[in-house]
Amino acid sequence: MTDYHELTQAEAVEYARGIENIFPDGAQLESREISDGNLNHVFHITEPASGRGLILKQVLPYAKVVGESVPMSLDRARIENEALRIQGELCPDLSPKVYAYEPDLALMVMEDLSDHIIMRQGLMERGHYPLFAVNIGSFLARTLFFTSDLAMDLLEKKQWVKAFINPELCNITEDLILDAPYKKSRMNVFEPHIRDAVEHIWADTGLHLEVALLREAFLTKAQALLHGDLHSDNIFIKLDSMKVIDPEFAYYGPMGFDIGTIIANLLLNYSGQEGWSTDAQERTDYRLYLLDTVRDLWTQFELQFRKLWNEHAADRMAKTRGYQDLYVARLLQDTIGFAGTIIVCRIHGFIHVADIDQIENAATRERAQRIALEIGAALIKRNRSACSIEEVLDIALKAVGSP
Amino acid sequence: MTDYHELTQAEAVEYARGIENIFPDGAQLESREISDGNLNHVFHITEPASGRGLILKQVLPYAKVVGESVPMSLDRARIENEALRIQGELCPDLSPKVYAYEPDLALMVMEDLSDHIIMRQGLMERGHYPLFAVNIGSFLARTLFFTSDLAMDLLEKKQWVKAFINPELCNITEDLILDAPYKKSRMNVFEPHIRDAVEHIWADTGLHLEVALLREAFLTKAQALLHGDLHSDNIFIKLDSMKVIDPEFAYYGPMGFDIGTIIANLLLNYSGQEGWSTDAQERTDYRLYLLDTVRDLWTQFELQFRKLWNEHAADRMAKTRGYQDLYVARLLQDTIGFAGTIIVCRIHGFIHVADIDQIENAATRERAQRIALEIGAALIKRNRSACSIEEVLDIALKAVGSP
């Protein structure tokens, strides 16, 4: 990495100019840094005259956490680029195009998605995305199935496990999602008004046992190549399109983590609905839409995953009678458990979500936080005995009294 | 690996002469090839005058399987050397000393253990090894615990997972142990007189489901650094000492595989007892000794594993109430399941055991094979519901009518 240096905005523009077939010669380009610069530089480079643009993302050799700058390996640029390449091959319509990758600069140049919006924003505006469930179901089914032992050559899969060993980014999840929220820790950030609920979680040893088992699965279960961070800020969406970005947390882990992460983010928005509409009917309708989306997402995933299994399973053991049913049943359980942990950590852990935190009224925000914690804890406790996605919906309905 | 070539016996002797502090200058050395040369050359080099000796093992770039020569990576020499180093640090008294490792030649020089006997031979001679259970329990507890996420730095553990990716040797287990015995395959070798029992196993879909789950665990569960081939030919033993050799199958996998392999080998010997003694009392006594050893081995393992956990667990989640009990309970289940698969594959799979195959009388041999298959299949079917090691003993007793 001797040739690495942080690009200036001017250098980024010059680099972008060199990408073939995007901008005409001599184009007038503008650049805007659109990241917070904590982990990466992200430049949005456009030609205002034509409306053309691209994204240039450079990974930084440090992470700014709690005000400190912690050194971090640039290897995550390789991992992100490789994961994007694989996701792009498996789901070309659901992944951003990658125009260039420069390993020495830990830099990627990607499709401009500014005609989409960030899905979290879309949800906060109560947007309806009728294709979302089928698209995300397809993304999950294809990326998880085709990178697993069910579909891959077993020797090649092991080489992929090796290539995607991602200790630093996994460690963030292990600490911030699957550990800190269950104990007193400086990595927990929450408002005093929910201290009693947080302390309840710190004291709940039955809950801790389930989290230990989920954390063990995250640490040991090399089932498929995960996205690893599939929340609603990493999904770009519009009515007729959806793109999944930012797989820098990619590694071989339990499939249910990815599915659970996106379900959790839908339920976080669900928990915060009272902050986003004063109209009771509007809230109820949107909450029911979100629950339908959770159900549809799982149903679509299961349908497509089983279809891929029936048509493309390479490993003979995949054809064992009863194995597919048992596999899917355990997958639902993992999904429910991980969804619970994602919800909990986003309420009193280190990194929160705008769907809750940006609610202005303190009492409404508190109610949203309590609903989310109730749903999260209930999902975690249910995980090993769950049999149906309907249980998730029941838990969510119960937490709000009525939708 | 450009400097690699297969050593002649004379070169092996010259190499051995160069190892410090073993042979005096100008010693008269003798060499004997003691392997079958299918995977490795193993030279036993001795100085008859003093009785001193050493073992020189060179990994070959091919494997001879079913008469064919299949290319194989020399990387397994690195893996074996690294695993021996780790096992030697964790269990210095239970591992052979390694004097030298020459990566370019894929060659290791090790302690001469010819004052021990191979444990399989010891069992066939109805030897009693009163320290065996405590020693193997200690070996298993220490190597499995200290290489797991329970004890290791999580980032370092991931680097070890990466370093021990071992696709070719894992694939042998995946195919020959966890697949072929459950279907018609040219990799199955058995005598016509047990065809009905073998066909029963090929048709037993309930059994196949359990094997699929165990195979999935072998493929995905990166729990600890396994020996990977812990059968009784890889244990050298005498009354006051035990050494575990040959960890070339080492990789990060489910702990229960190692524990199950050694239990399976005790039960294979148990199944063959009628071939090794015509004295009913002698047979009964030795069978009871073997069952006691199975119980003691597990009990010692559990005792030591829990002690290590209580004293040395690094990961906070390891201290979660109830987690250790659940961990050990699931470990016993994995152990029982894998033990069953090892027994089955050694009866009608590709690689057999002398304890059974060398029984001269065909009817006695057949009875031994049927007993072993019955025990193996019953263990596999019991695995997910098992709660106690006593269930293994009950299954074994039932299979012989009375011991």
GROMACS .gro file of C-alpha atoms in nm, chain B residues 204-344:
model
  141
  607ASP     CA    1  -3.275  -4.500   0.567
  608THR     CA    2  -3.384  -4.142   0.493
  609GLY     CA    3  -3.417  -4.054   0.861
  610LEU     CA    4  -3.051  -4.144   0.902
  611HIS     CA    5  -2.955  -3.943   0.595
  612LEU     CA    6  -3.115  -3.630   0.740
  613GLU     CA    7  -2.902  -3.657   1.054
  614VAL     CA    8  -2.588  -3.713   0.845
  615ALA     CA    9  -2.674  -3.407   0.632
  616LEU     CA   10  -2.690  -3.197   0.949
  617LEU     CA   11  -2.360  -3.336   1.075
  618ARG     CA   12  -2.199  -3.277   0.737
  619GLU     CA   13  -2.330  -2.921   0.742
  620ALA     CA   14  -2.165  -2.871   1.082
  621PHE     CA   15  -1.839  -3.013   0.946
  622LEU     CA   16  -1.860  -2.772   0.650
  623THR     CA   17  -1.957  -2.456   0.836
  624LYS     CA   18  -1.893  -2.468   1.213
  625ALA     CA   19  -1.554  -2.304   1.273
  626GLN     CA   20  -1.554  -2.374   1.645
  627ALA     CA   21  -1.198  -2.484   1.725
  628LEU     CA   22  -0.878  -2.606   1.563
  629LEU     CA   23  -0.938  -2.978   1.526
  630HIS     CA   24  -0.685  -3.255   1.495
  631GLY     CA   25  -0.923  -3.378   1.228
  632ASP     CA   26  -0.821  -3.745   1.221
  633LEU     CA   27  -0.801  -3.855   1.583
  634HIS     CA   28  -0.832  -4.232   1.540
  635SER     CA   29  -0.639  -4.495   1.728
  636ASP     CA   30  -0.363  -4.527   1.462
  637ASN     CA   31  -0.274  -4.165   1.532
  638ILE     CA   32  -0.225  -4.220   1.904
  639PHE     CA   33   0.097  -4.368   2.035
  640ILE     CA   34   0.066  -4.514   2.379
  641LYS     CA   35   0.238  -4.697   2.661
  642LEU     CA   36   0.145  -4.740   3.024
  643ASP     CA   37   0.273  -4.404   3.138
  644SER     CA   38   0.258  -4.195   2.822
  645MET     CA   39   0.038  -4.101   2.529
  646LYS     CA   40   0.124  -3.895   2.220
  647VAL     CA   41  -0.106  -3.769   1.947
  648ILE     CA   42   0.050  -3.754   1.601
  649ASP     CA   43  -0.038  -3.667   1.240
  650PRO     CA   44  -0.265  -3.362   1.251
  651GLU     CA   45  -0.250  -3.308   0.873
  652PHE     CA   46  -0.632  -3.292   0.859
  653ALA     CA   47  -0.630  -2.998   1.104
  654TYR     CA   48  -0.882  -2.721   1.030
  655TYR     CA   49  -1.136  -2.510   1.217
  656GLY     CA   50  -1.439  -2.732   1.264
  657PRO     CA   51  -1.688  -2.864   1.519
  658MET     CA   52  -1.522  -2.985   1.841
  659GLY     CA   53  -1.744  -3.292   1.854
  660PHE     CA   54  -1.574  -3.433   1.546
  661ASP     CA   55  -1.246  -3.495   1.731
  662ILE     CA   56  -1.411  -3.631   2.043
  663GLY     CA   57  -1.643  -3.847   1.834
  664THR     CA   58  -1.358  -3.990   1.628
  665ILE     CA   59  -1.175  -4.134   1.925
  666ILE     CA   60  -1.494  -4.268   2.085
  667ALA     CA   61  -1.582  -4.431   1.752
  668ASN     CA   62  -1.249  -4.607   1.742
  669LEU     CA   63  -1.298  -4.749   2.091
  670LEU     CA   64  -1.641  -4.875   1.987
  671LEU     CA   65  -1.504  -5.028   1.666
  672ASN     CA   66  -1.264  -5.230   1.877
  673TYR     CA   67  -1.555  -5.314   2.109
  674SER     CA   68  -1.755  -5.443   1.811
  675GLY     CA   69  -1.471  -5.671   1.704
  676GLN     CA   70  -1.393  -5.830   2.041
  677GLU     CA   71  -1.528  -6.172   1.945
  678GLY     CA   72  -1.258  -6.191   1.683
  679TRP     CA   73  -0.980  -6.137   1.935
  680SER     CA   74  -1.066  -6.371   2.217
  681THR     CA   75  -1.241  -6.703   2.237
  682ASP     CA   76  -1.280  -6.661   2.612
  683ALA     CA   77  -1.624  -6.513   2.681
  684GLN     CA   78  -1.524  -6.368   3.017
  685GLU     CA   79  -1.215  -6.205   2.871
  686ARG     CA   80  -1.425  -6.046   2.597
  687THR     CA   81  -1.685  -5.927   2.842
  688ASP     CA   82  -1.424  -5.779   3.069
  689TYR     CA   83  -1.253  -5.596   2.787
  690ARG     CA   84  -1.578  -5.468   2.645
  691LEU     CA   85  -1.668  -5.329   2.985
  692TYR     CA   86  -1.323  -5.175   3.008
  693LEU     CA   87  -1.377  -5.007   2.670
  694LEU     CA   88  -1.716  -4.874   2.777
  695ASP     CA   89  -1.566  -4.744   3.100
  696THR     CA   90  -1.301  -4.575   2.889
  697VAL     CA   91  -1.565  -4.408   2.671
  698ARG     CA   92  -1.742  -4.280   2.982
  699ASP     CA   93  -1.421  -4.171   3.152
  700LEU     CA   94  -1.292  -4.001   2.840
  701TRP     CA   95  -1.605  -3.788   2.811
  702THR     CA   96  -1.619  -3.724   3.184
  703GLN     CA   97  -1.255  -3.620   3.194
  704PHE     CA   98  -1.299  -3.404   2.888
  705GLU     CA   99  -1.604  -3.233   3.033
  706LEU     CA  100  -1.441  -3.181   3.371
  707GLN     CA  101  -1.127  -3.029   3.226
  708PHE     CA  102  -1.310  -2.827   2.960
  709ARG     CA  103  -1.537  -2.671   3.223
  710LYS     CA  104  -1.240  -2.600   3.448
  711LEU     CA  105  -1.054  -2.426   3.165
  712TRP     CA  106  -1.369  -2.231   3.083
  713ASN     CA  107  -1.412  -2.120   3.443
  714GLU     CA  108  -1.048  -2.020   3.480
  715HIS     CA  109  -0.946  -1.897   3.137
  716ALA     CA  110  -1.249  -1.782   2.938
  717ALA     CA  111  -1.147  -1.459   2.767
  718ASP     CA  112  -1.470  -1.371   2.596
  719ARG     CA  113  -1.727  -1.201   2.814
  720MET     CA  114  -2.014  -1.396   2.659
  721ALA     CA  115  -1.854  -1.713   2.794
  722LYS     CA  116  -1.960  -1.595   3.139
  723THR     CA  117  -2.328  -1.578   3.044
  724ARG     CA  118  -2.537  -1.777   3.289
  725GLY     CA  119  -2.641  -2.112   3.148
  726TYR     CA  120  -2.421  -2.082   2.838
  727GLN     CA  121  -2.153  -2.328   2.948
  728ASP     CA  122  -2.411  -2.596   3.029
  729LEU     CA  123  -2.582  -2.551   2.695
  730TYR     CA  124  -2.248  -2.547   2.513
  731VAL     CA  125  -2.139  -2.874   2.672
  732ALA     CA  126  -2.479  -3.033   2.611
  733ARG     CA  127  -2.464  -2.949   2.240
  734LEU     CA  128  -2.103  -3.066   2.228
  735LEU     CA  129  -2.206  -3.408   2.358
  736GLN     CA  130  -2.471  -3.427   2.087
  737ASP     CA  131  -2.222  -3.342   1.813
  738THR     CA  132  -1.980  -3.593   1.962
  739ILE     CA  133  -2.235  -3.873   1.953
  740GLY     CA  134  -2.342  -3.792   1.600
  741PHE     CA  135  -1.991  -3.776   1.459
  742ALA     CA  136  -1.891  -4.091   1.648
  743GLY     CA  137  -2.173  -4.270   1.466
  744THR     CA  138  -2.056  -4.149   1.124
  745ILE     CA  139  -1.698  -4.259   1.189
  746ILE     CA  140  -1.811  -4.608   1.292
  747VAL     CA  141  -2.034  -4.650   0.987
   0.00000   0.00000   0.00000
